[in-house]
């Protein structure tokens, strides 16, 4: 019995018994320890000029591998944004999902909060405090008649 198992307890186990008469080894059994997702790296505040691109990054660890989704000011991400998730790890370690959200040709209307949420079906989804995008608008000259 493994009480209060943690992810490092994951692995392949067997039982080996020896007495004066015989020696017996059981079949192997694989223990998978599921771990709810946790945000290990969160997006940060950024300022961009209109028409620039911006990239937010987020990372989460858990077992099974977390899926990361992006939201902006409570809505799904805008249409000209692309997200790229890369998973690393193995069955005996925590999986890490690293996600980058790139928004091209930013507009003033994109001002707001961007957040990442990690979910893997274990426990509750993990969301970190959002990062704010501030879009700067170039000044324009207006002629004034006197």
PDB file of C-alpha atoms in Angstrom:
ATOM      1  CA  UNK A   1       0.000   0.000   0.000  1.00  0.00           C
ATOM      2  CA  UNK A   2       1.213   3.465  -0.910  1.00  0.00           C
ATOM      3  CA  UNK A   3      -0.572   5.978   1.307  1.00  0.00           C
ATOM      4  CA  UNK A   4      -0.886   9.588   0.116  1.00  0.00           C
ATOM      5  CA  UNK A   5       0.847   8.841  -3.172  1.00  0.00           C
ATOM      6  CA  UNK A   6       2.601  11.633  -5.028  1.00  0.00           C
ATOM      7  CA  UNK A   7       3.628  11.755  -8.671  1.00  0.00           C
ATOM      8  CA  UNK A   8       7.142  10.445  -7.910  1.00  0.00           C
ATOM      9  CA  UNK A   9       5.513   7.208  -6.686  1.00  0.00           C
ATOM     10  CA  UNK A  10       4.431   6.486 -10.268  1.00  0.00           C
ATOM     11  CA  UNK A  11       6.184   3.548 -11.863  1.00  0.00           C
ATOM     12  CA  UNK A  12       6.205  -0.183 -12.397  1.00  0.00           C
ATOM     13  CA  UNK A  13       5.925  -2.402  -9.331  1.00  0.00           C
ATOM     14  CA  UNK A  14       6.151  -6.132  -8.702  1.00  0.00           C
ATOM     15  CA  UNK A  15       6.245  -8.339  -5.635  1.00  0.00           C
ATOM     16  CA  UNK A  16       9.120 -10.739  -5.055  1.00  0.00           C
ATOM     17  CA  UNK A  17       8.745 -13.415  -2.401  1.00  0.00           C
ATOM     18  CA  UNK A  18      11.329 -15.919  -1.238  1.00  0.00           C
ATOM     19  CA  UNK A  19      11.092 -18.712   1.332  1.00  0.00           C
ATOM     20  CA  UNK A  20      12.999 -21.950   1.939  1.00  0.00           C
ATOM     21  CA  UNK A  21      10.872 -23.822  -0.617  1.00  0.00           C
ATOM     22  CA  UNK A  22      10.557 -21.451  -3.566  1.00  0.00           C
ATOM     23  CA  UNK A  23      10.962 -17.995  -5.037  1.00  0.00           C
ATOM     24  CA  UNK A  24       8.087 -16.200  -6.804  1.00  0.00           C
ATOM     25  CA  UNK A  25       7.782 -12.874  -8.611  1.00  0.00           C
ATOM     26  CA  UNK A  26       4.376 -11.387  -9.438  1.00  0.00           C
ATOM     27  CA  UNK A  27       3.386  -9.828 -12.726  1.00  0.00           C
ATOM     28  CA  UNK A  28       4.293  -6.179 -13.041  1.00  0.00           C
ATOM     29  CA  UNK A  29       1.717  -3.521 -12.218  1.00  0.00           C
ATOM     30  CA  UNK A  30       1.950   0.089 -13.378  1.00  0.00           C
ATOM     31  CA  UNK A  31       0.968   2.857 -10.997  1.00  0.00           C
ATOM     32  CA  UNK A  32      -0.091   6.140 -12.592  1.00  0.00           C
ATOM     33  CA  UNK A  33      -0.555   9.030 -10.171  1.00  0.00           C
ATOM     34  CA  UNK A  34      -2.817  11.746 -11.535  1.00  0.00           C
ATOM     35  CA  UNK A  35      -1.940  15.318 -10.605  1.00  0.00           C
ATOM     36  CA  UNK A  36      -4.273  18.283 -11.108  1.00  0.00           C
ATOM     37  CA  UNK A  37      -2.806  21.064 -13.257  1.00  0.00           C
ATOM     38  CA  UNK A  38      -0.871  23.964 -11.798  1.00  0.00           C
ATOM     39  CA  UNK A  39       0.293  27.057 -13.672  1.00  0.00           C
ATOM     40  CA  UNK A  40       4.087  27.152 -13.459  1.00  0.00           C
ATOM     41  CA  UNK A  41       4.668  30.163 -15.709  1.00  0.00           C
ATOM     42  CA  UNK A  42       2.063  32.810 -16.401  1.00  0.00           C
ATOM     43  CA  UNK A  43       1.602  35.520 -19.038  1.00  0.00           C
ATOM     44  CA  UNK A  44       2.987  38.964 -18.223  1.00  0.00           C
ATOM     45  CA  UNK A  45       1.795  42.545 -18.818  1.00  0.00           C
ATOM     46  CA  UNK A  46       2.717  43.896 -22.262  1.00  0.00           C
ATOM     47  CA  UNK A  47       2.465  47.175 -24.169  1.00  0.00           C
ATOM     48  CA  UNK A  48       2.423  47.239 -27.968  1.00  0.00           C
ATOM     49  CA  UNK A  49       1.816  49.761 -30.731  1.00  0.00           C
ATOM     50  CA  UNK A  50      -1.140  49.287 -33.063  1.00  0.00           C
ATOM     51  CA  UNK A  51      -0.398  46.792 -35.891  1.00  0.00           C
ATOM     52  CA  UNK A  52       2.440  45.155 -33.897  1.00  0.00           C
ATOM     53  CA  UNK A  53       2.333  41.507 -32.846  1.00  0.00           C
ATOM     54  CA  UNK A  54       2.317  40.311 -29.256  1.00  0.00           C
ATOM     55  CA  UNK A  55       3.081  36.904 -27.753  1.00  0.00           C
ATOM     56  CA  UNK A  56       1.925  35.689 -24.346  1.00  0.00           C
ATOM     57  CA  UNK A  57       3.429  32.574 -22.748  1.00  0.00           C
ATOM     58  CA  UNK A  58       2.047  30.184 -20.158  1.00  0.00           C
ATOM     59  CA  UNK A  59       3.154  26.807 -18.770  1.00  0.00           C
ATOM     60  CA  UNK A  60       1.368  24.214 -16.677  1.00  0.00           C
ATOM     61  CA  UNK A  61       2.349  20.900 -15.126  1.00  0.00           C
ATOM     62  CA  UNK A  62       0.169  17.905 -14.282  1.00  0.00           C
ATOM     63  CA  UNK A  63      -0.649  14.240 -15.008  1.00  0.00           C
ATOM     64  CA  UNK A  64      -2.107  13.635 -17.526  1.00  0.00           C
ATOM     65  CA  UNK A  65      -0.666  16.450 -19.633  1.00  0.00           C
ATOM     66  CA  UNK A  66      -2.725  19.635 -19.198  1.00  0.00           C
ATOM     67  CA  UNK A  67      -4.414  21.307 -22.126  1.00  0.00           C
ATOM     68  CA  UNK A  68      -4.040  25.091 -22.126  1.00  0.00           C
ATOM     69  CA  UNK A  69      -6.697  27.418 -23.496  1.00  0.00           C
ATOM     70  CA  UNK A  70      -6.560  31.187 -23.768  1.00  0.00           C
ATOM     71  CA  UNK A  71      -9.187  33.798 -22.953  1.00  0.00           C
ATOM     72  CA  UNK A  72      -9.282  37.534 -23.303  1.00  0.00           C
ATOM     73  CA  UNK A  73     -11.438  39.677 -21.047  1.00  0.00           C
ATOM     74  CA  UNK A  74     -13.751  36.727 -20.420  1.00  0.00           C
ATOM     75  CA  UNK A  75     -14.172  35.670 -24.061  1.00  0.00           C
ATOM     76  CA  UNK A  76     -12.523  33.233 -26.441  1.00  0.00           C
ATOM     77  CA  UNK A  77      -9.375  34.555 -28.078  1.00  0.00           C
ATOM     78  CA  UNK A  78      -9.687  36.899 -31.024  1.00  0.00           C
ATOM     79  CA  UNK A  79      -9.677  35.461 -34.550  1.00  0.00           C
ATOM     80  CA  UNK A  80      -6.194  36.549 -35.653  1.00  0.00           C
ATOM     81  CA  UNK A  81      -4.508  34.829 -32.691  1.00  0.00           C
ATOM     82  CA  UNK A  82      -2.753  31.479 -32.861  1.00  0.00           C
ATOM     83  CA  UNK A  83      -1.876  29.245 -29.924  1.00  0.00           C
ATOM     84  CA  UNK A  84       0.865  26.646 -29.921  1.00  0.00           C
ATOM     85  CA  UNK A  85       0.965  23.973 -27.176  1.00  0.00           C
ATOM     86  CA  UNK A  86       4.047  21.793 -26.677  1.00  0.00           C
ATOM     87  CA  UNK A  87       3.981  18.895 -24.189  1.00  0.00           C
ATOM     88  CA  UNK A  88       7.083  17.355 -22.599  1.00  0.00           C
ATOM     89  CA  UNK A  89       7.548  14.672 -19.956  1.00  0.00           C
ATOM     90  CA  UNK A  90       7.142  10.933 -19.554  1.00  0.00           C
ATOM     91  CA  UNK A  91       4.896   8.515 -17.688  1.00  0.00           C
ATOM     92  CA  UNK A  92       7.091   8.712 -14.581  1.00  0.00           C
ATOM     93  CA  UNK A  93       7.225  12.504 -14.356  1.00  0.00           C
ATOM     94  CA  UNK A  94       4.937  15.488 -14.444  1.00  0.00           C
ATOM     95  CA  UNK A  95       3.970  16.517 -17.935  1.00  0.00           C
ATOM     96  CA  UNK A  96       4.644  20.149 -18.745  1.00  0.00           C
ATOM     97  CA  UNK A  97       2.581  21.961 -21.341  1.00  0.00           C
ATOM     98  CA  UNK A  98       4.068  25.194 -22.642  1.00  0.00           C
ATOM     99  CA  UNK A  99       1.753  27.417 -24.635  1.00  0.00           C
ATOM    100  CA  UNK A 100       2.358  30.579 -26.621  1.00  0.00           C
ATOM    101  CA  UNK A 101      -0.430  32.790 -27.844  1.00  0.00           C
ATOM    102  CA  UNK A 102       0.545  35.132 -30.660  1.00  0.00           C
ATOM    103  CA  UNK A 103      -1.744  37.944 -31.733  1.00  0.00           C
ATOM    104  CA  UNK A 104      -0.789  39.685 -34.951  1.00  0.00           C
ATOM    105  CA  UNK A 105      -1.804  43.141 -36.135  1.00  0.00           C
ATOM    106  CA  UNK A 106      -3.093  44.291 -32.726  1.00  0.00           C
ATOM    107  CA  UNK A 107      -5.873  46.842 -32.624  1.00  0.00           C
ATOM    108  CA  UNK A 108      -6.854  49.313 -29.897  1.00  0.00           C
ATOM    109  CA  UNK A 109      -9.928  47.149 -29.219  1.00  0.00           C
ATOM    110  CA  UNK A 110      -7.577  44.359 -28.053  1.00  0.00           C
ATOM    111  CA  UNK A 111      -6.735  46.330 -24.892  1.00  0.00           C
ATOM    112  CA  UNK A 112      -7.577  44.073 -21.997  1.00  0.00           C
ATOM    113  CA  UNK A 113      -6.734  40.990 -19.998  1.00  0.00           C
ATOM    114  CA  UNK A 114      -5.339  37.769 -21.440  1.00  0.00           C
ATOM    115  CA  UNK A 115      -5.325  34.632 -19.304  1.00  0.00           C
ATOM    116  CA  UNK A 116      -4.435  30.991 -19.717  1.00  0.00           C
ATOM    117  CA  UNK A 117      -6.379  28.109 -18.202  1.00  0.00           C
ATOM    118  CA  UNK A 118      -4.965  24.609 -17.778  1.00  0.00           C
ATOM    119  CA  UNK A 119      -7.201  21.541 -17.521  1.00  0.00           C
ATOM    120  CA  UNK A 120      -6.477  17.826 -17.574  1.00  0.00           C
ATOM    121  CA  UNK A 121      -9.640  16.271 -16.127  1.00  0.00           C
ATOM    122  CA  UNK A 122      -8.140  15.964 -12.631  1.00  0.00           C
ATOM    123  CA  UNK A 123      -9.350  18.409 -10.005  1.00  0.00           C
ATOM    124  CA  UNK A 124     -10.256  21.948 -10.983  1.00  0.00           C
ATOM    125  CA  UNK A 125      -8.880  23.904 -13.938  1.00  0.00           C
ATOM    126  CA  UNK A 126      -5.956  26.163 -13.017  1.00  0.00           C
ATOM    127  CA  UNK A 127      -6.053  29.838 -13.987  1.00  0.00           C
ATOM    128  CA  UNK A 128      -3.483  32.430 -13.022  1.00  0.00           C
ATOM    129  CA  UNK A 129      -4.051  36.157 -12.758  1.00  0.00           C
ATOM    130  CA  UNK A 130      -4.420  37.602 -16.259  1.00  0.00           C
ATOM    131  CA  UNK A 131      -1.861  39.747 -18.031  1.00  0.00           C
ATOM    132  CA  UNK A 132      -2.987  43.073 -19.413  1.00  0.00           C
ATOM    133  CA  UNK A 133      -2.287  44.140 -22.979  1.00  0.00           C
ATOM    134  CA  UNK A 134      -2.122  47.891 -23.522  1.00  0.00           C
ATOM    135  CA  UNK A 135      -2.254  48.992 -27.156  1.00  0.00           C
ATOM    136  CA  UNK A 136      -0.752  52.398 -27.883  1.00  0.00           C
ATOM    137  CA  UNK A 137      -2.115  54.549 -30.671  1.00  0.00           C
ATOM    138  CA  UNK A 138       0.190  56.856 -32.617  1.00  0.00           C
ATOM    139  CA  UNK A 139      -0.813  60.500 -32.274  1.00  0.00           C
ATOM    140  CA  UNK A 140      -2.308  62.260 -35.259  1.00  0.00           C
ATOM    141  CA  UNK A 141      -1.996  65.924 -36.115  1.00  0.00           C
ATOM    142  CA  UNK A 142      -5.175  67.875 -36.504  1.00  0.00           C
ATOM    143  CA  UNK A 143      -5.123  71.251 -38.254  1.00  0.00           C
ATOM    144  CA  UNK A 144      -6.893  73.988 -36.369  1.00  0.00           C
ATOM    145  CA  UNK A 145      -8.091  77.056 -38.275  1.00  0.00           C
ATOM    146  CA  UNK A 146      -7.671  80.365 -36.515  1.00  0.00           C
TER     147      UNK A 146
END
